Every structure is written in C-alpha cells, then in structure tokens.
Amino acid sequence: MKKKLEGYDFYREVLGSPVKVVAPMVDMSELAWRELSRSYGADLCYTPMFHSSHFASSATYRVENFTTNTADRPLIVQFCSNSPETLLKAPYSALIPLL
C-alpha cells in the first residue's frame, strides 16, 4: 500500500508546490472564477464551502453546486458539517467527477 503523504511531501508531490493560491470567497469560488484566477496565474484554488449532508445525499445538489474540469487542478474541495460521520461521506460522493 502506498504511504500517505503528509506536510511538505503532500504540498510538493500532490499539490505541485503552489505559490499563488486563491483563497475561498463567499459566493465567488465557482468554476468560472477559478478558471479566471488560473488564467491570471493562480496555482491552487478552493471551491465554495459545501454542506456535507446535502452533498452526500443529493445528486442534484452536487450537479447544481459543484462543477470542475481537468484544467481545474489542483483543487481543494471544502465541506462543512456538524457530524463527523456525515463529513466523511461527502468526499466519496465527489470521487467520480474528480477522476
């Protein structure tokens, strides 16, 4: 099994050592904004904050709120939750679009 990368190894090997990072903004971190940011040199972008319970249980919520493409990498996807169990379910719902 491949060793889980942590700290600087994760930053360098997975994220590609980004220098210019576009911080998440309320109602302004959708795909169009991320594409514009990358066209001006952003190395790493964040998605808007997603409610993990809605994300994990509703395909409609995922389709309407989460868009990406192959050029939108590296990308940090954010989730909020009041339940650790629900929080852990949300990323698995996003695996198909991210591959």
mmCIF file of C-alpha atoms in Angstrom:
data_model
loop_
_atom_site.group_PDB
_atom_site.id
_atom_site.type_symbol
_atom_site.label_atom_id
_atom_site.label_comp_id
_atom_site.label_asym_id
_atom_site.label_seq_id
_atom_site.Cartn_x
_atom_site.Cartn_y
_atom_site.Cartn_z
ATOM 1 C CA MET A 1 0.000 0.000 0.000
ATOM 2 C CA LYS A 2 1.231 3.478 -0.896
ATOM 3 C CA LYS A 3 2.324 5.619 2.057
ATOM 4 C CA LYS A 4 0.067 8.585 2.837
ATOM 5 C CA LEU A 5 1.929 11.805 2.140
ATOM 6 C CA GLU A 6 1.910 14.469 4.814
ATOM 7 C CA GLY A 7 3.134 18.018 5.312
ATOM 8 C CA TYR A 8 5.685 19.265 2.831
ATOM 9 C CA ASP A 9 5.660 15.979 0.878
ATOM 10 C CA PHE A 10 1.918 16.400 0.210
ATOM 11 C CA TYR A 11 2.420 20.081 -0.688
ATOM 12 C CA ARG A 12 5.231 19.275 -3.125
ATOM 13 C CA GLU A 13 4.147 15.968 -4.661
ATOM 14 C CA VAL A 14 0.346 16.196 -4.716
ATOM 15 C CA LEU A 15 -0.313 19.922 -4.962
ATOM 16 C CA GLY A 16 2.767 20.687 -7.079
ATOM 17 C CA SER A 17 4.274 23.321 -4.734
ATOM 18 C CA PRO A 18 1.756 26.081 -5.487
ATOM 19 C CA VAL A 19 2.916 29.639 -4.886
ATOM 20 C CA LYS A 20 -0.149 31.646 -5.939
ATOM 21 C CA VAL A 21 -3.206 30.429 -4.038
ATOM 22 C CA VAL A 22 -6.701 31.858 -4.490
ATOM 23 C CA ALA A 23 -8.368 31.772 -1.091
ATOM 24 C CA PRO A 24 -12.022 30.749 -0.913
ATOM 25 C CA MET A 25 -14.556 33.553 -1.004
ATOM 26 C CA VAL A 26 -18.256 33.582 -0.177
ATOM 27 C CA ASP A 27 -20.282 33.162 -3.394
ATOM 28 C CA MET A 28 -17.200 33.688 -5.588
ATOM 29 C CA SER A 29 -15.308 30.411 -5.808
ATOM 30 C CA GLU A 30 -17.283 28.679 -8.553
ATOM 31 C CA LEU A 31 -15.625 27.206 -11.649
ATOM 32 C CA ALA A 32 -15.797 30.404 -13.754
ATOM 33 C CA TRP A 33 -13.942 32.338 -11.031
ATOM 34 C CA ARG A 34 -11.366 29.583 -10.623
ATOM 35 C CA GLU A 35 -10.772 29.485 -14.402
ATOM 36 C CA LEU A 36 -10.323 33.260 -14.482
ATOM 37 C CA SER A 37 -7.981 33.084 -11.493
ATOM 38 C CA ARG A 38 -5.906 30.360 -13.147
ATOM 39 C CA SER A 39 -5.704 32.394 -16.375
ATOM 40 C CA TYR A 40 -4.003 35.090 -14.266
ATOM 41 C CA GLY A 41 -1.526 32.618 -12.815
ATOM 42 C CA ALA A 42 -3.208 31.010 -9.800
ATOM 43 C CA ASP A 43 -1.562 27.690 -8.964
ATOM 44 C CA LEU A 44 -4.163 26.408 -6.491
ATOM 45 C CA CYS A 45 -7.856 27.200 -5.986
ATOM 46 C CA TYR A 46 -10.585 26.340 -3.493
ATOM 47 C CA THR A 47 -14.230 25.505 -4.115
ATOM 48 C CA PRO A 48 -17.046 27.185 -2.222
ATOM 49 C CA MET A 49 -17.971 25.538 1.089
ATOM 50 C CA PHE A 50 -20.376 22.626 0.546
ATOM 51 C CA HIS A 51 -22.825 21.256 3.113
ATOM 52 C CA SER A 52 -21.663 17.676 3.515
ATOM 53 C CA SER A 53 -25.116 16.267 4.327
ATOM 54 C CA HIS A 54 -26.604 17.689 1.112
ATOM 55 C CA PHE A 55 -23.533 16.778 -0.925
ATOM 56 C CA ALA A 56 -23.524 13.166 0.257
ATOM 57 C CA SER A 57 -27.252 12.589 -0.173
ATOM 58 C CA SER A 58 -28.299 14.615 -3.217
ATOM 59 C CA ALA A 59 -27.015 14.181 -6.751
ATOM 60 C CA THR A 60 -28.991 17.296 -7.686
ATOM 61 C CA TYR A 61 -27.142 19.353 -5.075
ATOM 62 C CA ARG A 62 -23.786 18.064 -6.410
ATOM 63 C CA VAL A 63 -24.679 18.798 -10.045
ATOM 64 C CA GLU A 64 -26.050 22.271 -9.303
ATOM 65 C CA ASN A 65 -23.271 23.348 -6.947
ATOM 66 C CA PHE A 66 -20.063 21.526 -7.873
ATOM 67 C CA THR A 67 -18.525 21.929 -11.303
ATOM 68 C CA THR A 68 -14.957 21.313 -12.360
ATOM 69 C CA ASN A 69 -12.898 20.253 -15.349
ATOM 70 C CA THR A 70 -9.499 18.687 -15.996
ATOM 71 C CA ALA A 71 -7.738 22.088 -16.064
ATOM 72 C CA ASP A 72 -9.140 22.916 -12.617
ATOM 73 C CA ARG A 73 -6.283 21.222 -10.745
ATOM 74 C CA PRO A 74 -5.010 21.250 -8.101
ATOM 75 C CA LEU A 75 -8.290 21.960 -6.377
ATOM 76 C CA ILE A 76 -9.209 21.921 -2.698
ATOM 77 C CA VAL A 77 -12.843 20.996 -2.067
ATOM 78 C CA GLN A 78 -14.311 22.279 1.217
ATOM 79 C CA PHE A 79 -17.055 20.678 3.281
ATOM 80 C CA CYS A 80 -18.837 21.762 6.447
ATOM 81 C CA SER A 81 -20.757 19.525 8.809
ATOM 82 C CA ASN A 82 -21.977 19.130 12.356
ATOM 83 C CA SER A 83 -21.433 15.373 12.216
ATOM 84 C CA PRO A 84 -18.087 13.613 11.669
ATOM 85 C CA GLU A 85 -19.853 10.644 10.068
ATOM 86 C CA THR A 86 -21.633 12.843 7.519
ATOM 87 C CA LEU A 87 -18.470 14.804 6.830
ATOM 88 C CA LEU A 88 -16.636 11.593 5.938
ATOM 89 C CA LYS A 89 -19.361 10.541 3.466
ATOM 90 C CA ALA A 90 -19.278 13.724 1.367
ATOM 91 C CA PRO A 91 -15.886 13.340 -0.383
ATOM 92 C CA TYR A 92 -16.787 9.852 -1.605
ATOM 93 C CA SER A 93 -19.756 11.366 -3.415
ATOM 94 C CA ALA A 94 -17.350 13.614 -5.341
ATOM 95 C CA LEU A 95 -14.857 10.966 -6.448
ATOM 96 C CA ILE A 96 -16.399 10.358 -9.874
ATOM 97 C CA PRO A 97 -16.192 13.994 -11.081
ATOM 98 C CA LEU A 98 -12.665 14.377 -9.705
ATOM 99 C CA LEU A 99 -11.165 11.411 -11.543
#
